[in-house]
Structure formats: C-alpha cells, structure tokens
Amino acid sequence: LRFASQIISQHIKTEPDFMIATVTGFRFIRSVQILSFEYSKEKKQWKAILTDKTCLPLKRSIIANDILAYSSSFIRISMHHIINLNHLVKIEGRECVMNIHPDDDTELVISRNYLRELREKITVL
C-alpha cells in the first residue's frame, strides 16, 4: 500500500503546504492561497496578499529569497513585488494581470531587471 501511494503521489502534482512566519506567529498556508507578496518601504517588511484579498504581514526578518524558496510558483517581478504564477493570466506590456485583483490600485509592473527571468520561467512551464 505504501509503494502504491508513493507511485500515485509522484504523478499527482499538488502544491505543498508550508509554515510562514507572520508578525503574530506561524501560519500554515498553501501556495495557491497566496496571490502575491509586496514589500513596504515604510514598515520595512513583506506582506502576503491572499486570494481572499486579506493582507498578512510577515516577520521583519523574512527576505525575498526566503519567500522565493517557499514555492517554485513564486517569482520576483520587481524589488517590491513577488507574484504567484498560478494566478497570472497574462502580461500586458510590462504589467502582470492576475485572475484575482487586489482591492487597492497596486500595479504589478515588471522591472527590467526581472523581465528576462520571468520570460525564462514562463517558457520552461
């Protein structure tokens, strides 16, 4: 039974759950629940924007590379934004259009420095 379970799990792609450090403690979350991450210069910390449009402030010690290590579907598009490719619908010019729009007027513009990396990741997918 264990062998059959291992074979099945290799062929079924599931998004892993992970623990994320927030300002109030740790939270168990799936990567598909996260729309994007945004860095606040004023507070000097990242926040996760979830698909239900809530914001989850992360612990100040978390850096962009920590976020990118959570899931292969996370990609950095600028110094202040990391998006989840699972929610990317299209790219218009240099702006990312997501299938869920956050309440605020945040534009997800791809910076020149990260455009090539995004194109490479998309062509691999």
Short mmCIF file of N, CA, C and O in Angstrom, two decimals, residues 22-23 38-47 56-62:
data_model
loop_
_atom_site.label_atom_id
_atom_site.label_comp_id
_atom_site.label_asym_id
_atom_site.label_seq_id
_atom_site.Cartn_x
_atom_site.Cartn_y
_atom_site.Cartn_z
N THR A 22 4.65 34.96 10.43
CA THR A 22 3.96 36.25 10.42
C THR A 22 4.37 37.04 11.66
O THR A 22 5.08 36.53 12.52
N VAL A 23 3.88 38.25 11.77
CA VAL A 23 4.21 39.07 12.93
C VAL A 23 3.56 38.54 14.21
O VAL A 23 4.01 38.82 15.31
N GLU A 38 4.15 41.79 -1.30
CA GLU A 38 4.50 43.20 -1.53
C GLU A 38 5.39 43.68 -0.39
O GLU A 38 5.12 43.39 0.78
N TYR A 39 6.44 44.43 -0.73
CA TYR A 39 7.35 44.96 0.27
C TYR A 39 6.97 46.40 0.58
O TYR A 39 6.79 47.22 -0.31
N SER A 40 6.84 46.70 1.85
CA SER A 40 6.52 48.04 2.30
C SER A 40 7.81 48.73 2.74
O SER A 40 8.47 48.27 3.69
N LYS A 41 8.18 49.81 2.04
CA LYS A 41 9.39 50.55 2.41
C LYS A 41 9.25 51.21 3.77
O LYS A 41 10.20 51.27 4.55
N GLU A 42 8.06 51.71 4.08
CA GLU A 42 7.84 52.40 5.35
C GLU A 42 8.00 51.44 6.53
O GLU A 42 8.64 51.77 7.52
N LYS A 43 7.39 50.27 6.44
CA LYS A 43 7.45 49.31 7.55
C LYS A 43 8.65 48.38 7.46
O LYS A 43 8.93 47.64 8.39
N LYS A 44 9.31 48.39 6.30
CA LYS A 44 10.49 47.55 6.05
C LYS A 44 10.17 46.07 6.29
O LYS A 44 10.89 45.37 7.00
N GLN A 45 9.05 45.63 5.68
CA GLN A 45 8.69 44.23 5.80
C GLN A 45 7.82 43.81 4.62
O GLN A 45 7.18 44.65 3.97
N TRP A 46 7.82 42.52 4.34
CA TRP A 46 6.99 41.95 3.29
C TRP A 46 5.62 41.62 3.85
O TRP A 46 5.47 41.32 5.03
N LYS A 47 4.62 41.67 2.98
CA LYS A 47 3.28 41.20 3.36
C LYS A 47 2.77 40.31 2.24
O LYS A 47 3.05 40.53 1.06
N LEU A 56 -1.41 39.72 4.94
CA LEU A 56 -0.79 39.01 6.04
C LEU A 56 0.64 39.53 6.20
O LEU A 56 1.52 39.17 5.42
N PRO A 57 0.88 40.43 7.17
CA PRO A 57 2.24 40.95 7.36
C PRO A 57 3.18 39.84 7.82
O PRO A 57 2.85 39.08 8.73
N LEU A 58 4.34 39.76 7.17
CA LEU A 58 5.31 38.74 7.51
C LEU A 58 6.31 39.28 8.53
O LEU A 58 6.45 40.49 8.70
N LYS A 59 7.00 38.38 9.16
CA LYS A 59 8.02 38.75 10.13
C LYS A 59 9.08 39.59 9.44
O LYS A 59 9.42 39.36 8.29
N ARG A 60 9.61 40.58 10.12
CA ARG A 60 10.57 41.51 9.51
C ARG A 60 11.86 40.85 9.06
O ARG A 60 12.54 41.34 8.17
N SER A 61 12.20 39.73 9.63
CA SER A 61 13.45 39.05 9.27
C SER A 61 13.35 38.28 7.96
O SER A 61 14.36 37.83 7.43
N ILE A 62 12.15 38.14 7.40
CA ILE A 62 11.97 37.41 6.14
C ILE A 62 12.41 38.30 4.99
O ILE A 62 12.01 39.46 4.89
#
